[in-house]
Amino acid sequence: MTVTIKTADLIESVADALQFISYYHPMDYIRALGTAYEAEQGPAAKDAIAQILTNSRLCAEGHRPICQDTGIVNVFVKWGMDCRLDDTSKSLQEVVDEGVRRAYLNPENKLRASVLADPAFTRRNTKDNTPCVLHVEMVPGHHVHVDVAAKGGGSENKSKFKMMNPADNIVDWVLEMLPQMGAGWCPPGMLGIGIGGTAEHCVHLAKKALMEQIDMASLKARGPQTDIEALRIEIFDKVNALGIGAQGLGGLATILDVKILDAPCHAAGKPVAMIPNCAATRHAHFSLDGSGPAYLEAPKLDEWPKVDWKPSAEAIRVDLDALTPEMVQSWKQGDRLLLNGKMLTGRDAAHKRIQDMLAKGEQLPVEFKGRVIYYVGPVDPVGEEVVGPAGPTTATRMDKFMRMMLDQGLLACVGKAERGPAATEAIKDAKSAYLMAVGGAAYLVARAIKGSKVVGFEDLGMEAIYEFEVQDFPVTVAVDSEGNNVHQLAPLVWQEKIAREGLLEKA
């Protein structure tokens, strides 16, 4: 029996799934994160998880993106060989891309277009987030099974791969890589690990592994039944014992699960790949049988943990419009601040253009002296919104521009994840500060933005320079004016504390 799959049904199903995952976390992730929140003892990490959980519920209620980075789309298709498309004038890539296009340009919940063509040179935005990365497998049967994921750049950039020798230890390599990954992948999340195959197949396995449900708690409760399950548990326990914690702030929960897929490989080697999923874990699964489009069932709002983040009473309120170098120098790493007033934005493309203009002696469109800059590429607003979801981007990418911006008189900067040694040294030399906002809390953070206007490089779209008016915008001092770096210090404290007090065994 041949089943006809309508092209329109596949397009509609892909578009619906991508809209769905933009504002609904998978509930297995939310349940696991809720458990991690209850067990967490690190105050900064617990506060970060509370922001992520609160943001998740707000996005589910408001149907707005969990993260401003709405990802590059990954689609895995298992095509039943008894199925055929009704319209064969377009390739499957073109059909699926049409679903992506409709999802990202949906006027009721427009998603950020992050895909760039000509990656080595002009890096031209395709404007509709196409093309997706499509994988197709032909299988027996008369159904089409589709896994859809949206993968953010912060976590994708932390992907690791190694062609190991057969005797090399996989666990040792994972534990070597995790600290190098920093916090730009927005933990707590998942690790997908691929073992075997060839180089490209191994990485493919790691990505596919991230589509699986979180089940570490039940696996540990019943005990491992295979070598792969035992390896999952060993990696899970040893990674969390590193004390990296939520957002790299030090704590008990760095990962919520480890998923491993393997394949036979050549006798001469042992390919291993590892890809993290971030706090904006986004994937969905549907099947088509020729009877019409597939629509995903919305989770019930009462399934979210009863967590309602509010600014800490201990947080220091800061007036950005009256900020002085002396005030910045009074902040210490780990201090929680609430920013109020006017703040500039700018990320990779803006910083590169600033660098080019300074080299040519051209006047910049805005004055940075005495200002604070926020590394962000916001989602376009809809309805009454001032700005769409506007969480921080990975600050490490701006490290090479740090000294240049401080030379312009910049007082502080805001982003997510750690700063490297050179940027930390520049911040120390300038008696400046780096402030960290929580990655994975984009919609919650956007509610603190009360005004927004473009003040430079309008042609860069979401990478333009904006001026935000903020009210009680929550940040943590990650690098203070003396060069003390919370991302270096806090995990070491928690690693020692976990080992000394056996905290993971009690959690």
CSV table of C-alpha atoms in Angstrom, one decimal, residues 112-469:
chain,number,residue,atom,x,y,z
A,112,ARG,CA,15.0,35.6,15.0
A,113,ALA,CA,16.7,34.8,11.7
A,114,SER,CA,20.2,33.8,12.5
A,115,VAL,CA,21.3,31.8,9.4
A,116,LEU,CA,23.9,33.4,7.2
A,117,ALA,CA,24.8,32.4,3.7
A,118,ASP,CA,28.4,32.7,2.3
A,119,PRO,CA,29.8,31.9,5.8
A,120,ALA,CA,33.5,32.5,5.0
A,121,PHE,CA,33.0,35.9,3.4
A,122,THR,CA,30.0,38.2,3.2
A,123,ARG,CA,28.0,36.3,5.9
A,124,ARG,CA,24.7,37.5,4.4
A,125,ASN,CA,21.6,36.9,6.5
A,126,THR,CA,19.0,34.8,4.6
A,127,LYS,CA,16.2,36.7,6.5
A,128,ASP,CA,14.0,33.6,7.0
A,129,ASN,CA,16.4,31.2,8.9
A,130,THR,CA,16.6,28.9,5.9
A,131,PRO,CA,18.1,26.5,4.9
A,132,CYS,CA,17.7,24.0,7.7
A,133,VAL,CA,20.1,21.1,8.3
A,134,LEU,CA,18.2,18.1,7.0
A,135,HIS,CA,19.0,14.4,7.6
A,136,VAL,CA,16.9,11.8,5.8
A,137,GLU,CA,16.8,8.0,6.4
A,138,MET,CA,14.7,5.7,4.3
A,139,VAL,CA,13.0,3.1,6.5
A,140,PRO,CA,10.4,0.4,6.1
A,141,GLY,CA,6.8,1.4,6.6
A,142,HIS,CA,4.0,3.8,5.6
A,143,HIS,CA,4.7,6.6,8.1
A,144,VAL,CA,7.0,9.7,8.0
A,145,HIS,CA,8.6,10.3,11.3
A,146,VAL,CA,10.1,13.8,11.9
A,147,ASP,CA,12.3,15.1,14.7
A,148,VAL,CA,12.6,18.9,14.7
A,149,ALA,CA,15.1,20.9,16.8
A,150,ALA,CA,16.3,24.5,17.0
A,151,LYS,CA,19.9,24.7,18.1
A,152,GLY,CA,21.3,27.9,19.5
A,153,GLY,CA,24.7,29.1,18.7
A,154,GLY,CA,26.0,29.3,22.2
A,155,SER,CA,25.7,25.6,22.7
A,156,GLU,CA,26.4,24.6,19.1
A,157,ASN,CA,29.7,26.5,19.3
A,158,LYS,CA,30.9,24.3,22.2
A,159,SER,CA,30.7,21.0,20.2
A,160,LYS,CA,33.8,18.9,20.5
A,161,PHE,CA,35.2,16.1,18.4
A,162,LYS,CA,38.2,13.9,18.6
A,163,MET,CA,39.6,11.0,16.5
A,164,MET,CA,40.7,8.9,19.5
A,165,ASN,CA,43.1,6.0,19.5
A,166,PRO,CA,41.4,2.8,20.4
A,167,ALA,CA,42.9,2.7,23.9
A,168,ASP,CA,42.0,6.3,24.8
A,169,ASN,CA,39.6,6.9,27.7
A,170,ILE,CA,36.3,8.6,26.7
A,171,VAL,CA,35.5,9.7,30.3
A,172,ASP,CA,38.9,11.4,30.7
A,173,TRP,CA,38.4,13.3,27.4
A,174,VAL,CA,34.9,14.5,28.4
A,175,LEU,CA,36.2,15.7,31.8
A,176,GLU,CA,39.0,17.5,30.0
A,177,MET,CA,36.6,19.2,27.6
A,178,LEU,CA,33.9,20.4,30.0
A,179,PRO,CA,36.0,23.1,31.7
A,180,GLN,CA,37.2,24.3,28.3
A,181,MET,CA,33.6,24.7,27.2
A,182,GLY,CA,33.0,27.4,29.8
A,183,ALA,CA,29.4,28.5,30.4
A,184,GLY,CA,28.5,29.8,26.9
A,185,TRP,CA,26.4,26.8,26.3
A,186,CYS,CA,24.1,27.9,29.2
A,187,PRO,CA,24.1,25.0,31.6
A,188,PRO,CA,22.3,23.1,33.1
A,189,GLY,CA,21.5,21.1,29.9
A,190,MET,CA,22.3,17.8,28.3
A,191,LEU,CA,25.3,16.2,26.7
A,192,GLY,CA,24.8,14.2,23.5
A,193,ILE,CA,27.7,11.9,22.8
A,194,GLY,CA,28.4,9.9,19.6
A,195,ILE,CA,31.0,7.1,19.6
A,196,GLY,CA,32.2,5.3,16.5
A,197,GLY,CA,31.3,5.5,12.8
A,198,THR,CA,33.4,7.9,10.8
A,199,ALA,CA,34.1,11.6,11.6
A,200,GLU,CA,30.9,13.0,10.2
A,201,HIS,CA,28.7,10.1,11.3
A,202,CYS,CA,30.0,10.3,14.9
A,203,VAL,CA,29.0,14.0,15.1
A,204,HIS,CA,25.6,13.1,13.6
A,205,LEU,CA,25.1,10.5,16.3
A,206,ALA,CA,25.9,13.1,19.0
A,207,LYS,CA,23.3,15.5,17.6
A,208,LYS,CA,20.7,12.7,17.3
A,209,ALA,CA,21.3,11.7,20.9
A,210,LEU,CA,20.1,15.1,22.0
A,211,MET,CA,16.6,14.3,20.7
A,212,GLU,CA,16.0,11.6,23.3
A,213,GLN,CA,14.0,12.1,26.5
A,214,ILE,CA,15.7,12.8,29.9
A,215,ASP,CA,15.6,9.7,32.0
A,216,MET,CA,18.8,9.8,34.2
A,217,ALA,CA,16.8,9.7,37.5
A,218,SER,CA,15.0,6.5,36.5
A,219,LEU,CA,18.1,5.0,35.0
A,220,LYS,CA,20.1,5.6,38.3
A,221,ALA,CA,17.1,4.2,40.3
A,222,ARG,CA,17.0,0.9,38.5
A,223,GLY,CA,20.7,0.7,37.8
A,224,PRO,CA,22.6,0.2,34.4
A,225,GLN,CA,21.9,-2.8,32.3
A,226,THR,CA,24.4,-2.2,29.5
A,227,ASP,CA,27.9,-0.8,29.2
A,228,ILE,CA,26.5,2.3,27.5
A,229,GLU,CA,24.1,3.0,30.4
A,230,ALA,CA,27.0,2.5,32.9
A,231,LEU,CA,29.0,5.0,30.9
A,232,ARG,CA,26.2,7.5,30.9
A,233,ILE,CA,25.9,7.4,34.7
A,234,GLU,CA,29.7,7.7,35.2
A,235,ILE,CA,29.9,10.7,32.9
A,236,PHE,CA,26.9,12.3,34.5
A,237,ASP,CA,28.2,12.0,38.1
A,238,LYS,CA,31.8,13.0,37.2
A,239,VAL,CA,30.7,16.1,35.2
A,240,ASN,CA,28.4,17.3,37.9
A,241,ALA,CA,31.3,16.8,40.5
A,242,LEU,CA,33.2,19.5,38.6
A,243,GLY,CA,31.0,22.0,40.3
A,244,ILE,CA,30.5,24.2,37.2
A,245,GLY,CA,26.8,24.6,38.0
A,246,ALA,CA,24.1,26.6,36.4
A,247,GLN,CA,25.5,29.4,34.1
A,248,GLY,CA,29.0,28.4,35.3
A,249,LEU,CA,28.2,30.1,38.7
A,250,GLY,CA,29.2,27.1,40.8
A,251,GLY,CA,26.7,24.4,42.0
A,252,LEU,CA,25.4,20.9,41.9
A,253,ALA,CA,23.7,20.8,38.5
A,254,THR,CA,25.9,21.2,35.4
A,255,ILE,CA,24.0,18.6,33.3
A,256,LEU,CA,20.7,16.9,33.7
A,257,ASP,CA,21.4,13.9,31.5
A,258,VAL,CA,23.9,12.3,29.2
A,259,LYS,CA,22.8,10.5,26.0
A,260,ILE,CA,25.1,8.2,24.0
A,261,LEU,CA,24.6,6.7,20.6
A,262,ASP,CA,27.3,4.4,19.1
A,263,ALA,CA,28.1,2.8,15.7
A,264,PRO,CA,30.7,0.4,14.4
A,265,CYS,CA,34.0,2.0,13.4
A,266,HIS,CA,37.3,1.2,11.8
A,267,ALA,CA,39.7,-0.9,13.8
A,268,ALA,CA,42.3,1.9,13.7
A,269,GLY,CA,40.4,4.5,15.7
A,270,LYS,CA,37.6,5.5,18.0
A,271,PRO,CA,35.8,8.7,16.9
A,272,VAL,CA,34.1,10.5,19.7
A,273,ALA,CA,31.9,13.7,19.5
A,274,MET,CA,30.1,15.6,22.2
A,275,ILE,CA,27.5,18.3,21.7
A,276,PRO,CA,25.7,20.1,24.6
A,277,ASN,CA,22.1,21.2,24.7
A,278,CYS,CA,21.5,24.5,26.5
A,279,ALA,CA,18.9,25.8,28.9
A,280,ALA,CA,16.8,26.5,25.8
A,281,THR,CA,16.5,22.8,24.9
A,282,ARG,CA,14.1,22.7,22.0
A,283,HIS,CA,13.0,19.6,20.1
A,284,ALA,CA,9.7,18.0,19.1
A,285,HIS,CA,8.6,14.9,17.3
A,286,PHE,CA,5.7,14.1,15.0
A,287,SER,CA,4.5,11.5,12.4
A,288,LEU,CA,2.5,11.8,9.2
A,289,ASP,CA,0.3,9.0,7.8
A,290,GLY,CA,-1.4,10.8,4.9
A,291,SER,CA,-4.4,11.8,7.0
A,292,GLY,CA,-3.4,15.5,7.4
A,293,PRO,CA,-0.9,17.7,9.2
A,294,ALA,CA,0.4,16.8,12.7
A,295,TYR,CA,-0.2,19.3,15.5
A,296,LEU,CA,1.5,18.9,18.9
A,297,GLU,CA,-0.4,18.9,22.1
A,298,ALA,CA,0.3,21.8,24.4
A,299,PRO,CA,1.5,21.0,28.0
A,300,LYS,CA,-0.6,22.0,30.9
A,301,LEU,CA,0.6,25.1,32.7
A,302,ASP,CA,0.1,23.5,36.1
A,303,GLU,CA,2.9,21.0,35.2
A,304,TRP,CA,5.6,23.7,35.7
A,305,PRO,CA,7.3,23.8,39.1
A,306,LYS,CA,5.9,26.5,41.4
A,307,VAL,CA,8.8,28.9,41.0
A,308,ASP,CA,8.2,32.6,40.6
A,309,TRP,CA,11.5,34.5,40.4
A,310,LYS,CA,11.6,38.0,41.9
A,311,PRO,CA,14.6,40.3,42.3
A,312,SER,CA,16.6,39.6,45.4
A,313,ALA,CA,16.2,42.0,48.3
A,314,GLU,CA,20.0,41.8,48.6
A,315,ALA,CA,20.6,43.1,45.1
A,316,ILE,CA,22.1,46.5,44.6
A,317,ARG,CA,20.1,49.0,42.6
A,318,VAL,CA,22.3,50.9,40.0
A,319,ASP,CA,21.4,54.1,38.2
A,320,LEU,CA,23.1,53.8,34.8
A,321,ASP,CA,22.5,57.4,34.0
A,322,ALA,CA,24.6,58.5,37.0
A,323,LEU,CA,27.2,55.7,36.9
A,324,THR,CA,30.7,56.7,37.9
A,325,PRO,CA,34.0,54.8,37.8
A,326,GLU,CA,34.0,54.8,41.6
A,327,MET,CA,30.7,53.0,41.7
A,328,VAL,CA,31.9,50.4,39.3
A,329,GLN,CA,35.0,49.8,41.4
A,330,SER,CA,32.8,49.3,44.5
A,331,TRP,CA,31.2,46.1,43.0
A,332,LYS,CA,32.7,42.7,44.0
A,333,GLN,CA,32.5,39.5,42.0
A,334,GLY,CA,29.3,37.6,42.9
A,335,ASP,CA,27.3,40.8,43.8
A,336,ARG,CA,23.8,40.9,42.4
A,337,LEU,CA,22.8,44.2,40.7
A,338,LEU,CA,19.6,45.6,39.3
A,339,LEU,CA,20.3,48.0,36.5
A,340,ASN,CA,18.1,51.1,35.9
A,341,GLY,CA,18.4,53.7,33.2
A,342,LYS,CA,19.8,53.8,29.6
A,343,MET,CA,22.1,51.0,28.3
A,344,LEU,CA,23.6,50.5,24.8
A,345,THR,CA,23.7,47.2,23.0
A,346,GLY,CA,26.1,45.7,20.5
A,347,ARG,CA,27.6,42.3,19.6
A,348,ASP,CA,29.9,40.8,17.0
A,349,ALA,CA,29.0,42.6,13.8
A,350,ALA,CA,28.7,46.0,15.6
A,351,HIS,CA,32.0,45.6,17.3
A,352,LYS,CA,33.7,44.6,14.0
A,353,ARG,CA,32.3,47.7,12.3
A,354,ILE,CA,33.4,49.9,15.2
A,355,GLN,CA,36.9,48.5,14.9
A,356,ASP,CA,37.0,49.2,11.2
A,357,MET,CA,35.7,52.8,11.7
A,358,LEU,CA,38.3,53.6,14.3
A,359,ALA,CA,41.0,52.2,12.1
A,360,LYS,CA,39.9,54.7,9.4
A,361,GLY,CA,39.5,57.6,11.8
A,362,GLU,CA,35.8,57.8,11.3
A,363,GLN,CA,33.4,59.1,13.9
A,364,LEU,CA,31.3,56.5,15.7
A,365,PRO,CA,27.5,56.8,15.7
A,366,VAL,CA,27.3,56.8,19.5
A,367,GLU,CA,29.5,57.9,22.4
A,368,PHE,CA,30.6,55.1,24.6
A,369,LYS,CA,32.3,57.1,27.3
A,370,GLY,CA,30.6,56.5,30.7
A,371,ARG,CA,28.2,54.0,29.2
A,372,VAL,CA,27.4,50.3,29.7
A,373,ILE,CA,27.0,48.0,26.7
A,374,TYR,CA,24.8,44.8,26.6
A,375,TYR,CA,25.8,42.0,24.2
A,376,VAL,CA,22.4,41.1,22.7
A,377,GLY,CA,20.6,40.4,19.4
A,378,PRO,CA,16.9,40.7,20.3
A,379,VAL,CA,13.9,39.1,18.7
A,380,ASP,CA,11.6,41.6,16.9
A,381,PRO,CA,8.7,42.9,19.1
A,382,VAL,CA,5.1,41.9,18.4
A,383,GLY,CA,1.9,43.6,19.6
A,384,GLU,CA,2.5,46.0,22.5
A,385,GLU,CA,6.1,44.8,23.2
A,386,VAL,CA,8.9,47.3,23.4
A,387,VAL,CA,11.3,44.6,22.4
A,388,GLY,CA,11.1,40.8,21.9
A,389,PRO,CA,13.0,38.3,24.0
A,390,ALA,CA,16.4,39.8,24.6
A,391,GLY,CA,18.7,37.5,26.6
A,392,PRO,CA,22.4,37.9,26.6
A,393,THR,CA,24.8,36.5,24.0
A,394,THR,CA,28.1,34.8,24.7
A,395,ALA,CA,30.5,37.5,25.9
A,396,THR,CA,33.6,35.5,25.1
A,397,ARG,CA,33.1,36.4,21.4
A,398,MET,CA,33.7,40.0,22.2
A,399,ASP,CA,36.9,39.4,24.1
A,400,LYS,CA,39.1,40.5,21.2
A,401,PHE,CA,37.3,43.9,21.2
A,402,MET,CA,37.3,44.4,25.0
A,403,ARG,CA,40.4,46.7,25.3
A,404,MET,CA,39.3,48.7,22.2
A,405,MET,CA,35.9,49.4,23.8
A,406,LEU,CA,37.4,50.2,27.2
A,407,ASP,CA,39.6,52.7,25.4
A,408,GLN,CA,36.4,54.5,24.3
A,409,GLY,CA,35.5,55.1,27.9
A,410,LEU,CA,33.1,52.2,28.4
A,411,LEU,CA,32.5,51.6,32.1
A,412,ALA,CA,31.0,48.1,32.0
A,413,CYS,CA,29.6,45.4,29.8
A,414,VAL,CA,26.8,42.8,30.1
A,415,GLY,CA,26.6,39.3,28.5
A,416,LYS,CA,26.6,35.7,29.4
A,417,ALA,CA,29.3,33.1,30.2
A,418,GLU,CA,32.9,33.7,31.1
A,419,ARG,CA,35.5,36.1,29.9
A,420,GLY,CA,38.9,34.9,28.8
A,421,PRO,CA,42.3,35.9,30.3
A,422,ALA,CA,43.0,38.8,27.9
A,423,ALA,CA,39.5,40.3,28.4
A,424,THR,CA,39.7,39.8,32.2
A,425,GLU,CA,43.1,41.5,32.2
A,426,ALA,CA,41.8,44.4,30.1
A,427,ILE,CA,38.8,44.8,32.5
A,428,LYS,CA,41.2,44.8,35.5
A,429,ASP,CA,43.5,47.4,33.9
A,430,ALA,CA,40.6,49.7,33.1
A,431,LYS,CA,39.1,49.2,36.6
A,432,SER,CA,35.9,48.2,34.7
A,433,ALA,CA,33.5,45.3,35.3
A,434,TYR,CA,31.8,42.5,33.4
A,435,LEU,CA,28.2,41.8,34.4
A,436,MET,CA,26.5,38.5,33.6
A,437,ALA,CA,22.8,38.1,32.8
A,438,VAL,CA,21.2,34.6,32.7
A,439,GLY,CA,21.2,32.8,29.4
A,440,GLY,CA,17.9,31.0,29.0
A,441,ALA,CA,15.8,33.7,30.5
A,442,ALA,CA,15.3,36.0,27.5
A,443,TYR,CA,11.6,36.7,27.9
A,444,LEU,CA,11.9,37.4,31.6
A,445,VAL,CA,14.9,39.8,30.9
A,446,ALA,CA,12.9,41.6,28.2
A,447,ARG,CA,10.2,42.5,30.7
A,448,ALA,CA,12.9,44.7,32.4
A,449,ILE,CA,13.3,46.7,29.1
A,450,LYS,CA,10.9,49.6,29.1
A,451,GLY,CA,12.2,51.5,26.0
A,452,SER,CA,14.2,50.7,22.9
A,453,LYS,CA,15.5,52.6,19.9
A,454,VAL,CA,18.1,52.0,17.2
A,455,VAL,CA,21.0,54.5,17.6
A,456,GLY,CA,23.5,53.0,15.2
A,457,PHE,CA,24.1,50.6,12.3
A,458,GLU,CA,20.4,50.1,11.6
A,459,ASP,CA,21.3,48.0,8.5
A,460,LEU,CA,22.6,45.2,10.8
A,461,GLY,CA,19.1,44.3,12.0
A,462,MET,CA,19.2,42.5,15.3
A,463,GLU,CA,22.9,43.3,15.5
A,464,ALA,CA,22.4,47.0,15.3
A,465,ILE,CA,23.3,49.3,18.2
A,466,TYR,CA,20.1,49.9,20.3
A,467,GLU,CA,19.6,52.1,23.4
A,468,PHE,CA,17.5,50.3,26.0
A,469,GLU,CA,15.8,51.9,28.9
